[in-house]
Amino acid sequence: MKILFVLTSHDKLGDTGKKTGFWVEEFANPYYTLLDKGAEITLATPKGGAAPIDPSSDTPDASTKDTERFNNDPVAQEKIKNTKVLADMKADDFDAVFYPGGHGPLWDLATDANSKALIEKFNAQNKPIAFVCHAPAALKEVKGRDGNFLVKDKKVTGFSNTEEEAVQLTNVVPFLVEDALKANGGIYSRGEDWAAYALQDGNLITGQNPASSELVAEKLLASLN
């Protein structure tokens, strides 16, 4: 199993002066879930080099067994500091692609031409494409094989409007994930705020929030077996 993880390069939280990036738990749980099953994992970002960690996800409150494992794993940390350049990645070289969330993807992966082309290629090859929390933002401009938006008439989830309100970033983010999925014709549904909720529709797998990362990883794993 060769799996590509695509992370954000963006570290500025709008005009707030605060930092953002990817959410550690949403990377760490799927990373270890898949790694422990023998997956070979490659990390890439639009700019290459260090992927920025959202400081809010690296706190005692946000800590899980997987984030603690990451914090004690020099190999994984080295990978995060030295990601490959997204433009150099080819769908042909991998069995699946996974996008961890965090607010960063709203600013870069949502409109990144290389990311868009890559997802479209994975989809055309009918390989699993998986996203959690804010990462479905990366589907914003992606088209399916029929020329319509890829999420059109598909069951999808992602960070909900009420969850964005709860973290008080509704007016900071460039767009809301739930609204974007609905605008592109996705059949959006959600669980309770902060509860684990993930959906699969064909090869497309989406999870609602950080708590959903494990469900997404399990669905991705099942799709590859």
CSV table of C-alpha atoms in Angstrom, one decimal:
chain,number,residue,atom,x,y,z
A,1,MET,CA,0.0,0.0,0.0
A,2,LYS,CA,1.4,3.3,-1.1
A,3,ILE,CA,-0.5,6.2,0.2
A,4,LEU,CA,0.0,9.9,-0.4
A,5,PHE,CA,-0.8,12.4,2.4
A,6,VAL,CA,-1.4,16.0,1.2
A,7,LEU,CA,-1.0,18.7,3.8
A,8,THR,CA,-1.3,22.4,3.7
A,9,SER,CA,1.6,24.9,3.4
A,10,HIS,CA,-0.5,27.8,4.7
A,11,ASP,CA,0.2,29.0,8.2
A,12,LYS,CA,-1.6,32.4,8.6
A,13,LEU,CA,-5.1,32.5,10.1
A,14,GLY,CA,-6.6,35.2,7.9
A,15,ASP,CA,-6.0,38.7,9.3
A,16,THR,CA,-6.0,37.6,12.9
A,17,GLY,CA,-2.2,37.6,13.3
A,18,LYS,CA,-2.5,34.0,14.6
A,19,LYS,CA,-1.0,30.9,13.1
A,20,THR,CA,-2.7,27.9,11.5
A,21,GLY,CA,-1.7,24.9,9.5
A,22,PHE,CA,-2.7,21.2,9.7
A,23,TRP,CA,-4.4,19.6,12.7
A,24,VAL,CA,-2.1,17.2,14.3
A,25,GLU,CA,-4.7,14.6,15.4
A,26,GLU,CA,-6.1,14.5,11.8
A,27,PHE,CA,-2.6,13.6,10.5
A,28,ALA,CA,-1.4,11.4,13.4
A,29,ASN,CA,-4.3,9.0,13.7
A,30,PRO,CA,-4.6,8.1,10.0
A,31,TYR,CA,-0.8,8.1,9.7
A,32,TYR,CA,-0.3,5.5,12.4
A,33,THR,CA,-3.5,3.5,11.6
A,34,LEU,CA,-2.1,3.0,8.0
A,35,LEU,CA,1.6,2.8,8.9
A,36,ASP,CA,0.9,0.0,11.5
A,37,LYS,CA,-0.8,-2.0,8.7
A,38,GLY,CA,2.3,-1.8,6.5
A,39,ALA,CA,1.5,1.3,4.4
A,40,GLU,CA,4.3,3.2,2.8
A,41,ILE,CA,3.3,6.9,3.3
A,42,THR,CA,4.6,9.9,1.4
A,43,LEU,CA,3.9,13.4,2.6
A,44,ALA,CA,3.5,16.4,0.2
A,45,THR,CA,2.6,20.0,0.4
A,46,PRO,CA,2.1,22.8,-2.2
A,47,LYS,CA,5.4,24.4,-1.3
A,48,GLY,CA,7.4,21.3,-0.1
A,49,GLY,CA,9.5,21.5,3.0
A,50,ALA,CA,8.0,22.0,6.5
A,51,ALA,CA,4.2,21.5,6.8
A,52,PRO,CA,3.0,24.0,9.4
A,53,ILE,CA,1.3,22.6,12.5
A,54,ASP,CA,-1.7,24.5,13.8
A,55,PRO,CA,-0.6,25.5,17.4
A,56,SER,CA,-4.2,25.0,18.7
A,57,SER,CA,-3.9,21.3,17.8
A,58,ASP,CA,-0.6,20.9,19.7
A,59,THR,CA,-2.0,21.6,23.2
A,60,PRO,CA,-2.7,19.3,26.2
A,61,ASP,CA,-6.5,19.8,25.5
A,62,ALA,CA,-6.1,18.5,21.9
A,63,SER,CA,-3.8,15.7,22.9
A,64,THR,CA,-4.6,12.0,22.0
A,65,LYS,CA,-2.6,8.8,22.1
A,66,ASP,CA,-1.7,9.4,18.4
A,67,THR,CA,-0.6,13.0,18.9
A,68,GLU,CA,1.6,11.9,21.8
A,69,ARG,CA,3.1,9.1,19.7
A,70,PHE,CA,3.8,11.7,17.0
A,71,ASN,CA,5.5,14.0,19.5
A,72,ASN,CA,7.8,11.1,20.5
A,73,ASP,CA,8.4,10.0,16.9
A,74,PRO,CA,11.5,11.6,15.3
A,75,VAL,CA,10.9,9.8,12.0
A,76,ALA,CA,7.4,11.2,11.6
A,77,GLN,CA,8.5,14.7,12.7
A,78,GLU,CA,11.4,14.6,10.2
A,79,LYS,CA,8.8,13.7,7.4
A,80,ILE,CA,6.7,16.7,8.4
A,81,LYS,CA,9.7,19.0,8.3
A,82,ASN,CA,10.7,17.7,4.8
A,83,THR,CA,7.5,17.1,2.8
A,84,LYS,CA,7.8,16.6,-1.0
A,85,VAL,CA,6.5,19.2,-3.5
A,86,LEU,CA,3.0,18.5,-4.5
A,87,ALA,CA,3.6,19.3,-8.2
A,88,ASP,CA,6.1,16.4,-8.3
A,89,MET,CA,3.6,13.8,-7.1
A,90,LYS,CA,1.9,11.4,-9.6
A,91,ALA,CA,-1.3,9.5,-8.9
A,92,ASP,CA,0.1,6.5,-10.8
A,93,ASP,CA,2.7,6.0,-8.0
A,94,PHE,CA,0.1,5.6,-5.2
A,95,ASP,CA,-2.9,3.5,-4.3
A,96,ALA,CA,-4.8,6.2,-2.5
A,97,VAL,CA,-4.6,9.9,-1.3
A,98,PHE,CA,-5.5,11.3,2.1
A,99,TYR,CA,-5.9,15.0,3.1
A,100,PRO,CA,-5.7,15.9,6.8
A,101,GLY,CA,-7.6,19.1,7.8
A,102,GLY,CA,-6.8,22.1,9.9
A,103,HIS,CA,-7.8,25.6,8.7
A,104,GLY,CA,-4.8,25.9,6.4
A,105,PRO,CA,-6.3,24.0,3.4
A,106,LEU,CA,-9.0,26.7,3.1
A,107,TRP,CA,-6.4,29.1,1.9
A,108,ASP,CA,-4.2,27.0,-0.3
A,109,LEU,CA,-5.4,23.5,-1.2
A,110,ALA,CA,-8.9,24.7,-2.0
A,111,THR,CA,-7.6,26.5,-5.1
A,112,ASP,CA,-4.3,24.7,-5.8
A,113,ALA,CA,-4.1,23.6,-9.4
A,114,ASN,CA,-1.8,20.7,-8.7
A,115,SER,CA,-4.0,19.4,-5.9
A,116,LYS,CA,-7.1,19.7,-8.1
A,117,ALA,CA,-5.4,17.8,-11.0
A,118,LEU,CA,-4.1,15.2,-8.7
A,119,ILE,CA,-7.5,14.5,-7.0
A,120,GLU,CA,-9.1,14.3,-10.5
A,121,LYS,CA,-6.5,11.8,-11.6
A,122,PHE,CA,-6.9,9.6,-8.5
A,123,ASN,CA,-10.6,9.7,-9.0
A,124,ALA,CA,-10.3,8.9,-12.8
A,125,GLN,CA,-8.3,5.8,-11.7
A,126,ASN,CA,-11.1,5.0,-9.2
A,127,LYS,CA,-8.6,5.0,-6.3
A,128,PRO,CA,-9.7,6.0,-2.7
A,129,ILE,CA,-9.6,9.8,-2.1
A,130,ALA,CA,-10.1,10.7,1.6
A,131,PHE,CA,-10.5,14.0,3.5
A,132,VAL,CA,-11.3,14.9,7.1
A,133,CYS,CA,-12.6,18.1,8.8
A,134,HIS,CA,-11.5,21.2,6.8
A,135,ALA,CA,-9.7,19.1,4.1
A,136,PRO,CA,-12.9,18.6,2.0
A,137,ALA,CA,-12.2,22.3,1.1
A,138,ALA,CA,-9.7,20.7,-1.4
A,139,LEU,CA,-12.7,19.4,-3.4
A,140,LYS,CA,-14.0,23.0,-4.0
A,141,GLU,CA,-12.9,23.2,-7.7
A,142,VAL,CA,-12.5,19.5,-8.4
A,143,LYS,CA,-14.5,18.0,-11.3
A,144,GLY,CA,-15.6,14.4,-11.8
A,145,ARG,CA,-15.2,12.4,-14.9
A,146,ASP,CA,-18.6,13.7,-16.2
A,147,GLY,CA,-17.4,17.3,-16.0
A,148,ASN,CA,-19.6,18.2,-13.0
A,149,PHE,CA,-18.3,19.0,-9.6
A,150,LEU,CA,-16.9,15.7,-8.1
A,151,VAL,CA,-19.1,16.0,-5.0
A,152,LYS,CA,-22.3,16.5,-7.0
A,153,ASP,CA,-25.0,14.0,-5.9
A,154,LYS,CA,-22.5,12.3,-3.6
A,155,LYS,CA,-22.9,11.8,0.2
A,156,VAL,CA,-20.3,14.0,1.8
A,157,THR,CA,-19.5,15.6,5.2
A,158,GLY,CA,-16.9,18.0,6.5
A,159,PHE,CA,-16.5,20.6,9.2
A,160,SER,CA,-19.9,22.0,9.9
A,161,ASN,CA,-21.1,25.6,10.1
A,162,THR,CA,-22.0,25.2,13.7
A,163,GLU,CA,-18.6,23.9,14.6
A,164,GLU,CA,-17.0,26.8,12.8
A,165,GLU,CA,-19.2,29.1,14.8
A,166,ALA,CA,-18.2,27.3,18.0
A,167,VAL,CA,-14.5,28.1,17.3
A,168,GLN,CA,-15.4,31.7,16.4
A,169,LEU,CA,-13.8,31.6,13.0
A,170,THR,CA,-16.9,32.0,10.8
A,171,ASN,CA,-15.9,35.5,9.8
A,172,VAL,CA,-12.2,34.7,9.5
A,173,VAL,CA,-12.2,31.8,7.0
A,174,PRO,CA,-12.5,32.5,3.3
A,175,PHE,CA,-15.5,30.2,3.0
A,176,LEU,CA,-17.3,27.5,5.1
A,177,VAL,CA,-16.7,23.9,4.2
A,178,GLU,CA,-20.4,22.9,4.7
A,179,ASP,CA,-21.6,25.7,2.4
A,180,ALA,CA,-19.0,24.9,-0.3
A,181,LEU,CA,-19.9,21.2,-0.4
A,182,LYS,CA,-23.6,22.1,-0.7
A,183,ALA,CA,-23.0,24.7,-3.3
A,184,ASN,CA,-21.3,22.1,-5.5
A,185,GLY,CA,-24.3,19.8,-5.3
A,186,GLY,CA,-23.0,17.5,-2.5
A,187,ILE,CA,-25.5,15.7,-0.4
A,188,TYR,CA,-24.1,17.0,2.9
A,189,SER,CA,-25.0,15.5,6.2
A,190,ARG,CA,-23.4,15.6,9.7
A,191,GLY,CA,-23.4,14.2,13.1
A,192,GLU,CA,-23.4,16.0,16.4
A,193,ASP,CA,-20.9,18.8,16.8
A,194,TRP,CA,-17.5,17.2,17.6
A,195,ALA,CA,-18.8,13.6,17.4
A,196,ALA,CA,-17.1,11.1,15.1
A,197,TYR,CA,-18.9,11.0,11.7
A,198,ALA,CA,-17.6,9.8,8.4
A,199,LEU,CA,-19.2,8.9,5.0
A,200,GLN,CA,-18.1,6.9,2.0
A,201,ASP,CA,-19.7,7.2,-1.4
A,202,GLY,CA,-17.8,5.1,-3.9
A,203,ASN,CA,-14.2,6.0,-3.7
A,204,LEU,CA,-14.8,9.3,-1.9
A,205,ILE,CA,-14.4,9.2,1.9
A,206,THR,CA,-15.1,12.3,4.1
A,207,GLY,CA,-15.0,12.9,7.8
A,208,GLN,CA,-16.6,15.8,9.7
A,209,ASN,CA,-14.1,16.9,12.4
A,210,PRO,CA,-10.9,15.9,14.3
A,211,ALA,CA,-12.8,13.1,16.1
A,212,SER,CA,-13.7,11.5,12.7
A,213,SER,CA,-10.1,11.0,11.6
A,214,GLU,CA,-10.0,7.4,12.8
A,215,LEU,CA,-13.3,6.5,11.0
A,216,VAL,CA,-11.9,8.0,7.8
A,217,ALA,CA,-8.6,6.0,8.2
A,218,GLU,CA,-10.6,2.8,8.8
A,219,LYS,CA,-12.7,3.3,5.7
A,220,LEU,CA,-9.6,4.1,3.6
A,221,LEU,CA,-7.9,1.0,4.9
A,222,ALA,CA,-11.0,-1.2,4.1
A,223,SER,CA,-11.1,0.3,0.6
A,224,LEU,CA,-7.5,-0.9,0.0
A,225,ASN,CA,-8.0,-4.4,1.3
